[in-house]
CSV table of C-alpha atoms in Angstrom, one decimal:
chain,number,residue,atom,x,y,z
L,13,UNK,CA,5.7,8.5,-14.1
L,14,UNK,CA,7.5,7.0,-11.2
L,15,UNK,CA,7.5,3.2,-10.9
L,16,UNK,CA,9.1,0.3,-9.0
L,17,UNK,CA,9.6,-3.3,-10.0
L,18,UNK,CA,10.0,-6.4,-7.8
L,19,UNK,CA,11.6,-9.0,-9.9
L,20,UNK,CA,10.8,-12.0,-7.6
L,21,UNK,CA,7.3,-13.2,-6.9
L,22,UNK,CA,8.6,-15.5,-4.2
L,23,UNK,CA,11.6,-15.7,-1.9
L,24,UNK,CA,12.4,-18.6,0.3
L,25,UNK,CA,15.0,-18.6,3.1
L,26,UNK,CA,15.8,-20.7,6.0
L,27,UNK,CA,15.3,-19.3,9.5
L,28,UNK,CA,18.5,-17.7,10.7
L,29,UNK,CA,19.8,-17.0,7.2
L,30,UNK,CA,20.1,-13.5,5.8
L,31,UNK,CA,17.3,-12.4,3.5
L,32,UNK,CA,17.1,-10.0,0.6
L,33,UNK,CA,14.0,-8.9,-1.2
L,34,UNK,CA,14.8,-7.0,-4.4
L,35,UNK,CA,13.3,-3.7,-5.7
L,36,UNK,CA,14.4,-1.5,-8.6
L,37,UNK,CA,13.0,1.9,-9.4
L,38,UNK,CA,12.5,4.3,-12.2
L,39,UNK,CA,12.0,7.9,-11.4
L,40,UNK,CA,12.5,11.4,-12.7
L,41,UNK,CA,14.2,13.4,-10.0
L,42,UNK,CA,15.0,12.3,-6.5
L,43,UNK,CA,13.2,9.1,-5.4
L,44,UNK,CA,11.1,8.8,-2.2
L,45,UNK,CA,11.2,5.0,-1.7
L,46,UNK,CA,9.3,2.8,0.8
L,47,UNK,CA,8.9,-0.7,2.0
L,48,UNK,CA,5.7,-2.1,3.4
L,49,UNK,CA,4.8,-5.5,4.8
L,50,UNK,CA,1.4,-7.2,4.6
L,51,UNK,CA,0.5,-10.1,6.9
L,52,UNK,CA,-2.4,-12.4,6.0
L,53,UNK,CA,-5.8,-10.6,6.1
L,54,UNK,CA,-4.2,-7.4,7.3
L,55,UNK,CA,-3.5,-4.0,5.8
L,56,UNK,CA,-0.1,-2.8,4.8
L,57,UNK,CA,2.3,-1.8,7.5
L,58,UNK,CA,5.1,0.7,6.9
L,59,UNK,CA,8.6,-0.7,7.4
L,60,UNK,CA,11.0,2.0,6.3
L,61,UNK,CA,11.7,4.8,3.9
L,62,UNK,CA,14.4,6.5,2.0
L,63,UNK,CA,14.1,10.2,1.4
L,64,UNK,CA,17.6,11.5,1.5
L,65,UNK,CA,20.8,11.0,3.5
L,66,UNK,CA,22.5,7.7,4.4
L,67,UNK,CA,22.1,5.0,1.7
L,68,UNK,CA,21.5,2.4,4.4
L,69,UNK,CA,18.1,2.9,6.0
L,70,UNK,CA,17.1,1.0,9.2
L,71,UNK,CA,13.4,0.3,9.9
L,72,UNK,CA,11.1,-1.8,12.0
L,73,UNK,CA,11.5,-5.4,13.1
L,74,UNK,CA,15.3,-5.4,12.3
L,75,UNK,CA,14.8,-4.7,8.6
L,76,UNK,CA,17.1,-2.4,6.6
L,77,UNK,CA,17.3,-1.3,3.0
L,78,UNK,CA,20.1,-0.1,0.9
L,79,UNK,CA,19.6,2.7,-1.6
L,80,UNK,CA,21.9,2.3,-4.6
L,81,UNK,CA,21.6,5.2,-7.1
L,82,UNK,CA,23.9,3.7,-9.7
L,83,UNK,CA,21.9,0.5,-9.8
L,84,UNK,CA,18.6,2.2,-9.2
L,85,UNK,CA,17.8,-0.4,-6.5
L,86,UNK,CA,16.4,-0.3,-3.0
L,87,UNK,CA,16.7,-3.9,-1.7
L,88,UNK,CA,15.3,-4.9,1.6
L,89,UNK,CA,17.5,-6.9,3.9
L,90,UNK,CA,17.6,-8.6,7.2
L,91,UNK,CA,20.7,-10.3,8.7
L,92,UNK,CA,18.8,-13.2,10.3
L,93,UNK,CA,15.4,-14.2,9.1
L,94,UNK,CA,12.6,-15.3,11.5
L,95,UNK,CA,9.7,-17.6,10.7
L,96,UNK,CA,7.4,-14.7,11.7
L,97,UNK,CA,8.9,-12.6,8.9
L,98,UNK,CA,6.9,-14.7,6.4
L,99,UNK,CA,4.6,-12.2,4.7
L,100,UNK,CA,4.0,-10.2,1.5
L,101,UNK,CA,6.5,-7.3,1.0
L,102,UNK,CA,5.8,-4.3,-1.2
L,103,UNK,CA,8.2,-1.8,-2.5
L,104,UNK,CA,6.7,1.7,-3.4
L,105,UNK,CA,7.8,5.0,-4.7
L,106,UNK,CA,6.0,8.3,-4.1
L,107,UNK,CA,4.6,10.1,-7.1
L,108,UNK,CA,3.3,13.6,-7.0
L,109,UNK,CA,0.2,13.0,-4.9
L,110,UNK,CA,0.1,9.3,-4.6
L,111,UNK,CA,2.2,6.1,-4.2
L,112,UNK,CA,3.1,3.5,-6.8
L,113,UNK,CA,3.5,0.0,-5.5
L,114,UNK,CA,5.3,-3.0,-6.9
L,115,UNK,CA,3.5,-6.3,-7.4
L,116,UNK,CA,4.8,-7.7,-4.2
L,117,UNK,CA,7.2,-10.5,-3.2
L,118,UNK,CA,6.0,-13.3,-1.0
L,119,UNK,CA,8.7,-14.1,1.6
L,120,UNK,CA,8.6,-17.6,3.2
L,121,UNK,CA,11.0,-18.3,6.0
L,122,UNK,CA,11.2,-22.0,6.8
L,123,UNK,CA,12.2,-23.4,10.3
H,1,UNK,CA,-5.5,7.2,17.9
H,2,UNK,CA,-7.5,4.6,16.1
H,3,UNK,CA,-5.6,5.4,12.9
H,4,UNK,CA,-7.5,4.5,9.7
H,5,UNK,CA,-10.7,2.5,10.2
H,6,UNK,CA,-12.8,0.8,7.5
H,7,UNK,CA,-16.2,-0.7,7.6
H,8,UNK,CA,-17.5,-3.2,6.8
H,9,UNK,CA,-14.8,-5.9,7.1
H,10,UNK,CA,-16.6,-8.2,4.7
H,11,UNK,CA,-19.5,-7.9,2.3
H,12,UNK,CA,-21.2,-10.0,-0.3
H,13,UNK,CA,-23.2,-8.2,-3.0
H,14,UNK,CA,-25.3,-9.3,-5.9
H,15,UNK,CA,-24.7,-8.0,-9.4
H,16,UNK,CA,-26.2,-4.6,-9.8
H,17,UNK,CA,-26.5,-3.8,-6.1
H,18,UNK,CA,-24.8,-0.7,-4.7
H,19,UNK,CA,-22.9,0.0,-1.5
H,20,UNK,CA,-20.6,2.4,0.2
H,21,UNK,CA,-17.3,1.5,1.8
H,22,UNK,CA,-16.6,3.7,4.7
H,23,UNK,CA,-13.2,5.0,5.6
H,24,UNK,CA,-12.3,7.3,8.6
H,25,UNK,CA,-9.0,8.6,9.9
H,26,UNK,CA,-8.3,10.5,13.1
H,27,UNK,CA,-4.8,11.7,12.3
H,28,UNK,CA,-5.9,15.0,10.6
H,29,UNK,CA,-4.3,13.8,7.4
H,30,UNK,CA,-5.0,15.8,4.3
H,31,UNK,CA,-4.3,13.0,1.8
H,32,UNK,CA,-6.5,10.0,1.6
H,33,UNK,CA,-6.5,7.1,-0.9
H,34,UNK,CA,-8.6,4.1,-2.0
H,35,UNK,CA,-6.8,1.0,-3.4
H,36,UNK,CA,-8.0,-2.4,-4.5
H,37,UNK,CA,-5.9,-5.5,-4.2
H,38,UNK,CA,-6.7,-8.5,-6.4
H,39,UNK,CA,-5.4,-12.0,-5.5
H,40,UNK,CA,-1.7,-12.3,-6.1
H,41,UNK,CA,-1.5,-8.7,-7.4
H,42,UNK,CA,-0.2,-5.4,-6.0
H,43,UNK,CA,-2.3,-2.4,-5.1
H,44,UNK,CA,-4.1,-0.3,-7.7
H,45,UNK,CA,-5.1,3.2,-7.0
H,46,UNK,CA,-8.8,3.9,-7.5
H,47,UNK,CA,-9.3,7.5,-6.2
H,48,UNK,CA,-7.4,9.9,-4.0
H,49,UNK,CA,-8.0,13.2,-2.3
H,50,UNK,CA,-5.6,15.9,-1.3
H,51,UNK,CA,-8.0,17.6,1.0
H,52,UNK,CA,-11.6,18.1,1.9
H,53,UNK,CA,-13.6,18.9,-1.2
H,54,UNK,CA,-10.9,17.7,-3.6
H,55,UNK,CA,-10.9,14.3,-5.3
H,56,UNK,CA,-9.1,12.9,-8.3
H,57,UNK,CA,-9.0,9.6,-10.3
H,58,UNK,CA,-6.3,7.1,-9.9
H,59,UNK,CA,-5.5,4.1,-12.2
H,60,UNK,CA,-8.8,2.2,-12.1
H,61,UNK,CA,-11.7,4.6,-11.2
H,62,UNK,CA,-14.4,3.1,-13.5
H,63,UNK,CA,-17.4,1.9,-11.6
H,64,UNK,CA,-16.5,3.8,-8.5
H,65,UNK,CA,-17.2,7.2,-7.0
H,66,UNK,CA,-15.9,9.1,-4.0
H,67,UNK,CA,-16.6,12.2,-2.0
H,68,UNK,CA,-14.6,14.1,0.7
H,69,UNK,CA,-16.8,16.4,2.6
H,70,UNK,CA,-14.7,16.3,5.8
H,71,UNK,CA,-11.0,15.8,6.5
H,72,UNK,CA,-11.8,12.6,8.4
H,73,UNK,CA,-14.0,10.7,6.0
H,74,UNK,CA,-13.5,9.4,2.5
H,75,UNK,CA,-16.3,7.0,1.4
H,76,UNK,CA,-16.0,4.9,-1.7
H,77,UNK,CA,-19.3,4.2,-3.6
H,78,UNK,CA,-20.0,1.3,-5.9
H,79,UNK,CA,-23.2,2.1,-7.9
H,80,UNK,CA,-23.7,-1.1,-10.0
H,81,UNK,CA,-21.7,-3.9,-8.6
H,82,UNK,CA,-20.0,-6.2,-11.1
H,83,UNK,CA,-18.1,-9.5,-10.5
H,84,UNK,CA,-14.9,-7.7,-11.7
H,85,UNK,CA,-15.1,-5.6,-8.5
H,86,UNK,CA,-14.6,-8.6,-6.3
H,87,UNK,CA,-11.4,-7.6,-4.4
H,88,UNK,CA,-10.0,-6.4,-1.2
H,89,UNK,CA,-10.3,-2.6,-0.7
H,90,UNK,CA,-7.8,-0.6,1.3
H,91,UNK,CA,-8.1,2.9,2.4
H,92,UNK,CA,-5.0,4.9,3.4
H,93,UNK,CA,-4.0,8.4,4.5
H,94,UNK,CA,-0.9,10.5,4.9
H,95,UNK,CA,-0.1,13.9,6.3
H,96,UNK,CA,1.4,16.8,4.5
H,97,UNK,CA,4.9,16.4,6.0
H,98,UNK,CA,4.9,12.6,6.5
H,99,UNK,CA,5.7,10.7,3.3
H,100,UNK,CA,4.5,7.3,4.3
H,101,UNK,CA,0.9,6.2,4.0
H,102,UNK,CA,-1.1,4.6,6.9
H,103,UNK,CA,-3.5,1.8,5.9
H,104,UNK,CA,-6.7,0.6,7.2
H,105,UNK,CA,-7.4,-3.1,7.7
H,106,UNK,CA,-9.3,-3.6,4.4
H,107,UNK,CA,-12.8,-4.5,3.3
H,108,UNK,CA,-13.2,-7.9,1.5
H,109,UNK,CA,-15.9,-7.6,-1.1
H,110,UNK,CA,-17.4,-10.4,-3.2
H,111,UNK,CA,-19.8,-9.7,-6.0
H,112,UNK,CA,-21.9,-12.7,-7.1
């Protein structure tokens, strides 16, 4: 079965600094990879996806993610973090009919 | 489009009570999903449906039931509520060509 792992429970960065939220995947075949964000007391919101094509994928709110096949990674990045980026971030991989989510990484951006 | 809507937003149940969590989507999506999210945890798939009349179990189906009589609606039924079912429940949907899922705002359920 397809799976993803998020090795960090928590990431702390200062406002204005670059941020990275890590995700590694394990799949058979070509991966369909996703990032979602969850703000407090809200549902998950789609940020971006990789299906095929360029390894650098751009998404909502200035986020981007880099697909690296040799390292089986799909890290989420942003060049300059905002306090409003503080939230819970989930990496996910599409399985046959459903989606497998990572455990989530809580990002805190401090002013 | 309202997207994916869920009712109620909050509910407190006593042990042994039953209830139905409602989920409706207006995007004509074939695929619908129910997840639960426990504190500090990721999402676990309870049930999913690939179209009206078709449902299948996910990772954690015990204690739940679903039905899919229409494309729009995918209710989740708890028959005998247990404290272990205290969680936040999310419904999601996706189209046949879209790969990303669209999530509802969630239902926070507490069983005492």
